[in-house]
CSV table of C-alpha atoms and ligand atoms in Angstrom, one decimal:
chain,number,residue,atom,x,y,z
X,1,UNK,CA,-7.0,19.6,13.2
X,2,UNK,CA,-7.6,18.9,8.9
X,3,UNK,CA,-9.2,15.0,7.9
X,4,UNK,CA,-6.9,13.3,5.7
X,5,UNK,CA,-7.7,13.4,3.1
X,6,UNK,CA,-6.8,8.9,1.6
X,7,UNK,CA,-7.2,7.4,-1.4
X,8,UNK,CA,-7.1,3.4,-1.2
X,9,UNK,CA,-5.9,0.4,-3.7
X,10,UNK,CA,-6.9,-3.0,-3.3
X,11,UNK,CA,-7.0,-5.9,-5.5
X,12,UNK,CA,-9.6,-8.9,-3.7
X,13,UNK,CA,-12.5,-9.4,-0.7
X,14,UNK,CA,-11.0,-5.5,0.8
X,15,UNK,CA,-11.0,-6.7,4.5
X,16,UNK,CA,-9.0,-4.1,6.0
X,17,UNK,CA,-10.4,-1.3,3.4
X,18,UNK,CA,-13.5,-2.0,5.5
X,19,UNK,CA,-12.2,-1.9,8.7
X,20,UNK,CA,-10.3,1.7,7.9
X,21,UNK,CA,-14.3,2.5,5.6
X,22,UNK,CA,-15.7,2.0,9.5
X,23,UNK,CA,-13.2,3.4,10.5
X,24,UNK,CA,-13.2,6.5,9.2
X,25,UNK,CA,-17.6,7.0,9.1
X,26,UNK,CA,-17.1,6.1,13.2
X,27,UNK,CA,-14.1,8.8,13.7
X,28,UNK,CA,-11.7,6.5,14.7
X,29,UNK,CA,-9.1,7.7,12.1
X,30,UNK,CA,-8.7,11.4,11.1
X,31,UNK,CA,-9.9,11.3,7.4
X,32,UNK,CA,-12.3,10.5,4.4
X,33,UNK,CA,-11.2,7.9,2.0
X,34,UNK,CA,-12.2,10.3,-1.3
X,35,UNK,CA,-11.9,6.5,-4.4
X,36,UNK,CA,-11.4,4.0,-4.4
X,37,UNK,CA,-9.1,1.9,-7.2
X,38,UNK,CA,-8.1,-1.6,-8.2
X,39,UNK,CA,-6.8,-3.5,-11.0
X,40,UNK,CA,-9.0,-5.7,-11.0
X,41,UNK,CA,-12.1,-4.7,-11.6
X,42,UNK,CA,-13.6,-7.6,-9.6
X,43,UNK,CA,-11.9,-6.7,-6.9
X,44,UNK,CA,-15.0,-7.5,-4.1
X,45,UNK,CA,-12.8,-4.5,-1.8
X,46,UNK,CA,-14.5,-2.7,-5.3
X,47,UNK,CA,-18.0,-3.8,-4.6
X,48,UNK,CA,-17.5,-2.6,-0.7
X,49,UNK,CA,-16.4,0.8,-1.7
X,50,UNK,CA,-19.8,1.6,-3.6
X,51,UNK,CA,-22.2,-0.1,-0.9
X,52,UNK,CA,-20.5,2.8,1.3
X,53,UNK,CA,-21.6,5.5,-2.3
X,54,UNK,CA,-17.1,6.4,-2.8
X,55,UNK,CA,-16.4,6.1,-5.6
X,56,UNK,CA,-14.0,3.8,-7.9
X,57,UNK,CA,-12.0,3.0,-11.1
X,58,UNK,CA,-10.0,0.1,-12.6
X,59,UNK,CA,-6.9,0.9,-13.0
X,60,UNK,CA,-6.4,-0.7,-16.6
X,61,UNK,CA,-3.2,-2.7,-16.4
X,62,UNK,CA,-4.8,-5.9,-17.8
X,63,UNK,CA,-5.7,-4.4,-20.9
X,64,UNK,CA,-2.4,-3.4,-21.2
X,65,UNK,CA,-0.8,-6.2,-20.6
X,66,UNK,CA,-3.2,-8.3,-22.7
X,67,UNK,CA,-2.6,-5.9,-26.1
X,68,UNK,CA,0.7,-6.2,-25.4
X,69,UNK,CA,0.8,-2.0,-25.1
X,70,UNK,CA,3.8,-1.3,-22.8
X,71,UNK,CA,6.3,0.0,-25.3
X,72,UNK,CA,7.2,3.7,-27.0
X,73,UNK,CA,4.8,3.9,-30.2
X,74,UNK,CA,2.3,1.0,-29.2
X,75,UNK,CA,-0.3,2.6,-26.8
X,76,UNK,CA,-2.9,4.1,-27.3
X,77,UNK,CA,-2.0,6.2,-23.8
X,78,UNK,CA,1.4,6.9,-24.1
X,79,UNK,CA,4.2,6.6,-22.3
X,80,UNK,CA,4.5,9.7,-19.5
X,81,UNK,CA,7.0,12.0,-21.9
X,82,UNK,CA,9.4,12.5,-18.0
X,83,UNK,CA,9.6,8.5,-18.2
X,84,UNK,CA,13.1,8.2,-18.0
X,85,UNK,CA,13.4,4.2,-18.9
X,86,UNK,CA,17.9,3.7,-17.5
X,87,UNK,CA,17.1,5.9,-13.8
X,88,UNK,CA,13.3,4.1,-13.4
X,89,UNK,CA,15.2,0.7,-14.2
X,90,UNK,CA,18.0,1.1,-11.7
X,91,UNK,CA,15.7,2.6,-8.6
X,92,UNK,CA,13.4,-0.4,-9.2
X,93,UNK,CA,17.1,-3.2,-8.0
X,94,UNK,CA,15.4,-4.9,-10.6
X,95,UNK,CA,17.9,-6.7,-14.2
X,96,UNK,CA,18.4,-5.5,-17.0
X,97,UNK,CA,16.5,-7.2,-19.9
X,98,UNK,CA,13.8,-6.1,-22.1
X,99,UNK,CA,11.1,-8.5,-20.1
X,100,UNK,CA,11.8,-5.9,-16.9
X,101,UNK,CA,11.6,-2.9,-19.0
X,102,UNK,CA,8.1,-3.6,-20.7
X,103,UNK,CA,7.2,-4.0,-16.9
X,104,UNK,CA,8.3,-0.5,-15.5
X,105,UNK,CA,7.0,0.8,-18.8
X,106,UNK,CA,3.7,-0.3,-18.7
X,107,UNK,CA,3.8,0.3,-14.6
X,108,UNK,CA,4.8,4.1,-16.0
X,109,UNK,CA,1.6,4.6,-18.0
X,110,UNK,CA,-0.8,3.1,-15.4
X,111,UNK,CA,1.2,5.1,-12.7
X,112,UNK,CA,0.5,8.3,-14.7
X,113,UNK,CA,-3.1,7.9,-14.9
X,114,UNK,CA,-2.6,6.5,-11.3
X,115,UNK,CA,-0.7,10.3,-9.9
X,116,UNK,CA,-3.5,12.1,-12.3
X,117,UNK,CA,-5.9,11.2,-9.6
X,118,UNK,CA,-4.1,11.6,-6.0
X,119,UNK,CA,-4.0,15.4,-7.7
X,120,UNK,CA,-6.5,16.0,-8.7
X,121,UNK,CA,-8.3,14.5,-5.4
X,122,UNK,CA,-5.3,16.5,-3.5
X,123,UNK,CA,-4.8,12.8,-1.5
X,124,UNK,CA,-3.2,13.1,1.0
X,125,UNK,CA,-2.3,9.5,2.0
X,126,UNK,CA,-2.3,6.4,0.0
X,127,UNK,CA,-2.8,2.8,1.9
X,128,UNK,CA,-2.4,0.1,-0.6
X,129,UNK,CA,-5.3,-2.9,1.0
X,130,UNK,CA,-4.1,-6.4,-0.8
X,131,UNK,CA,-3.0,-4.4,-3.6
X,132,UNK,CA,-1.1,-6.8,-5.6
X,133,UNK,CA,0.9,-4.5,-7.9
X,134,UNK,CA,3.6,-3.3,-7.3
X,135,UNK,CA,4.0,0.7,-7.1
X,136,UNK,CA,7.3,1.4,-9.5
X,137,UNK,CA,10.6,4.7,-8.5
X,138,UNK,CA,8.2,5.9,-11.1
X,139,UNK,CA,5.5,6.5,-9.4
X,140,UNK,CA,7.5,6.6,-5.8
X,141,UNK,CA,9.6,9.8,-6.6
X,142,UNK,CA,6.7,12.1,-7.6
X,143,UNK,CA,3.7,11.1,-5.7
X,144,UNK,CA,6.0,11.3,-1.9
X,145,UNK,CA,9.5,12.7,-3.3
X,146,UNK,CA,10.5,14.0,-0.1
X,147,UNK,CA,12.0,10.8,2.0
X,148,UNK,CA,11.4,11.6,5.1
X,149,UNK,CA,7.3,12.2,4.7
X,150,UNK,CA,6.3,8.4,3.0
X,151,UNK,CA,2.9,9.5,1.5
X,152,UNK,CA,2.0,5.8,0.7
X,153,UNK,CA,1.3,3.2,3.3
X,154,UNK,CA,0.8,-2.0,2.7
X,155,UNK,CA,-0.1,-3.8,5.3
X,156,UNK,CA,2.1,-7.2,4.7
X,157,UNK,CA,0.8,-10.4,6.4
X,158,UNK,CA,3.8,-11.4,8.0
X,159,UNK,CA,6.2,-9.8,10.4
X,160,UNK,CA,9.2,-8.3,8.2
X,161,UNK,CA,11.9,-7.9,7.7
X,162,UNK,CA,10.9,-12.1,7.6
X,163,UNK,CA,8.9,-14.2,4.7
X,164,UNK,CA,8.0,-10.2,2.0
X,165,UNK,CA,6.7,-11.6,-1.1
X,166,UNK,CA,3.3,-12.5,-2.5
X,167,UNK,CA,1.8,-15.0,0.0
X,168,UNK,CA,3.3,-14.9,3.8
X,169,UNK,CA,0.5,-16.2,4.9
X,170,UNK,CA,1.5,-19.8,3.4
X,171,UNK,CA,5.3,-18.5,3.7
X,172,UNK,CA,5.5,-18.6,7.2
X,173,UNK,CA,3.5,-21.6,7.0
X,174,UNK,CA,5.3,-24.1,5.6
X,175,UNK,CA,8.3,-23.0,7.3
X,176,UNK,CA,6.5,-24.2,10.5
X,177,UNK,CA,6.6,-20.4,12.6
X,178,UNK,CA,5.3,-20.7,15.8
X,179,UNK,CA,4.6,-16.8,15.6
X,180,UNK,CA,3.5,-15.2,13.3
X,181,UNK,CA,1.6,-12.2,12.5
X,182,UNK,CA,1.3,-8.5,10.4
X,183,UNK,CA,2.8,-5.4,9.2
X,184,UNK,CA,2.2,-1.8,8.2
X,185,UNK,CA,4.8,0.1,6.9
X,186,UNK,CA,5.8,3.1,4.4
X,187,UNK,CA,6.6,1.4,0.9
X,188,UNK,CA,10.2,2.2,-0.7
X,189,UNK,CA,11.3,1.6,-4.5
X,190,UNK,CA,11.6,-2.8,-2.6
X,191,UNK,CA,9.3,-5.5,-2.3
X,192,UNK,CA,8.0,-5.5,1.9
X,193,UNK,CA,10.9,-3.4,2.7
X,194,UNK,CA,10.5,0.2,4.0
X,195,UNK,CA,10.2,1.8,7.3
X,196,UNK,CA,7.8,-0.1,9.4
X,197,UNK,CA,5.1,1.6,11.3
X,198,UNK,CA,3.4,-1.5,13.4
X,199,UNK,CA,3.1,-4.8,14.5
X,200,UNK,CA,1.3,-7.4,15.8
X,201,UNK,CA,1.7,-11.2,16.6
X,202,UNK,CA,0.1,-14.3,17.0
X,203,UNK,CA,0.7,-17.8,17.3
X,204,UNK,CA,0.1,-20.9,15.9
X,205,UNK,CA,-1.4,-23.4,18.1
X,206,UNK,CA,-0.9,-27.3,17.5
X,207,UNK,CA,-4.6,-27.6,16.2
X,208,UNK,CA,-5.3,-24.1,14.3
X,209,UNK,CA,-5.4,-25.5,10.3
X,210,UNK,CA,-3.8,-23.2,7.4
X,211,UNK,CA,-7.3,-21.1,6.9
X,212,UNK,CA,-7.4,-21.1,10.4
X,213,UNK,CA,-4.0,-19.9,11.3
X,214,UNK,CA,-4.6,-17.3,8.4
X,215,UNK,CA,-8.3,-16.3,9.6
X,216,UNK,CA,-6.9,-15.6,12.5
X,217,UNK,CA,-3.9,-13.1,11.3
X,218,UNK,CA,-6.5,-11.8,9.0
X,219,UNK,CA,-8.8,-10.6,11.5
X,220,UNK,CA,-5.7,-8.7,13.8
X,221,UNK,CA,-4.7,-7.1,10.9
X,222,UNK,CA,-7.6,-5.2,10.5
X,223,UNK,CA,-7.3,-2.8,14.6
X,224,UNK,CA,-3.5,-2.7,13.1
X,225,UNK,CA,-3.7,-1.4,9.8
X,226,UNK,CA,-6.8,1.4,11.7
X,227,UNK,CA,-4.3,2.4,14.7
X,228,UNK,CA,-1.7,3.0,11.9
X,229,UNK,CA,-3.0,5.8,10.3
X,230,UNK,CA,-4.8,7.1,12.7
X,231,UNK,CA,-1.4,7.8,13.9
X,232,UNK,CA,-0.7,9.6,10.1
X,233,UNK,CA,-3.7,11.4,10.1
X,234,UNK,CA,-2.7,12.8,13.8
X,235,UNK,CA,0.9,13.7,12.3
X,236,UNK,CA,1.9,11.4,14.6
X,237,UNK,CA,4.7,9.8,13.0
X,238,UNK,CA,8.2,11.2,12.4
X,239,UNK,CA,11.2,9.1,10.3
X,240,UNK,CA,14.1,10.4,10.6
X,241,UNK,CA,17.3,7.9,9.1
X,242,UNK,CA,19.4,6.2,12.0
X,243,UNK,CA,22.7,4.6,10.5
X,244,UNK,CA,21.7,2.9,6.1
X,245,UNK,CA,17.5,3.2,7.3
X,246,UNK,CA,15.0,5.1,7.9
X,247,UNK,CA,12.8,4.3,10.9
X,248,UNK,CA,10.0,5.6,11.9
X,249,UNK,CA,9.5,6.8,15.6
X,250,UNK,CA,5.6,6.6,17.2
X,251,UNK,CA,5.3,10.2,19.0
X,252,UNK,CA,2.9,10.5,21.7
X,253,UNK,CA,-0.9,12.5,21.4
X,254,UNK,CA,-0.7,16.5,20.8
X,255,UNK,CA,-1.4,17.6,24.5
X,256,UNK,CA,-5.8,19.7,24.6
X,257,UNK,CA,-4.3,23.0,25.1
X,258,UNK,CA,-7.5,25.5,26.3
X,259,UNK,CA,-6.8,29.2,26.0
V,1,GRF,C1,-4.4,-9.4,3.2
V,1,GRF,O1,-4.0,-10.1,3.6
V,1,GRF,C2,-3.0,-8.0,3.8
V,1,GRF,O2,-1.9,-8.3,4.4
V,1,GRF,C3,-2.3,-8.5,1.7
V,1,GRF,O3,-3.4,-9.2,1.0
V,1,GRF,C4,-4.4,-9.2,2.3
V,1,GRF,C5,-5.5,-8.5,1.8
V,1,GRF,O4,-7.0,-9.0,2.0
V,1,GRF,N1,-1.7,-6.9,2.0
V,1,GRF,P1,-8.2,-8.1,2.0
V,1,GRF,O5,-8.1,-8.0,0.9
V,1,GRF,O6,-7.9,-6.7,3.1
V,1,GRF,O7,-9.2,-8.7,3.0
């Protein structure tokens, strides 16, 4: 089977990226990382990629927002011609106010750059590994137009649908959960709402500090993400619509068929 072309986006330390890079190197994943991008020029994940001679780039989220850009006519980078603000706002589920409209315009400008990188390198699958920006419907409609063929994966540090949002470990810890875990899922318009591919769980121990609780969870994320991405690369994930939700089934490995 042809190797999948993988792209990864990170915002921070990149330990999940490292696990995926190692798995590609050791052929545990039938894929090749073509580039690593980030919204954060200082993300250590970029450094990890460079050490493995994987091309990197920084998406200009920061520079655009500090310059107060993001409205037509005021940007050096202009809004994509196919950006329909009302349609994207509606699909995003955000309230209709100028702050959200501006946010979506800004995202679309950066996402157009991201789409160009994906198209140029013929990327099959985009992996979000601690990427702290939300991809808007403008991006998702173009990169994965077919609902039954999603192409963006994310890892969230909680057992979804519990504790979506920015701080899965922190929110679960404060809530006092006794069992916690992580989820790898496909990305849809919502925040951490997409179809679930895999989950891993562990117990909170009575003597745990928050750091111990979080570090144990993080170490379990790595093999989970590798396994889920490999299932994707082996084309063993089947998505079907059941009632109102998309559900992922894991298909058995394809049998070797000697001729
Ligand atoms: C992980 O906990 C991941 O689940 C979350 O952000 C963190 C990224 O860690 N989305 P790292 O950058 O992979 O080390």
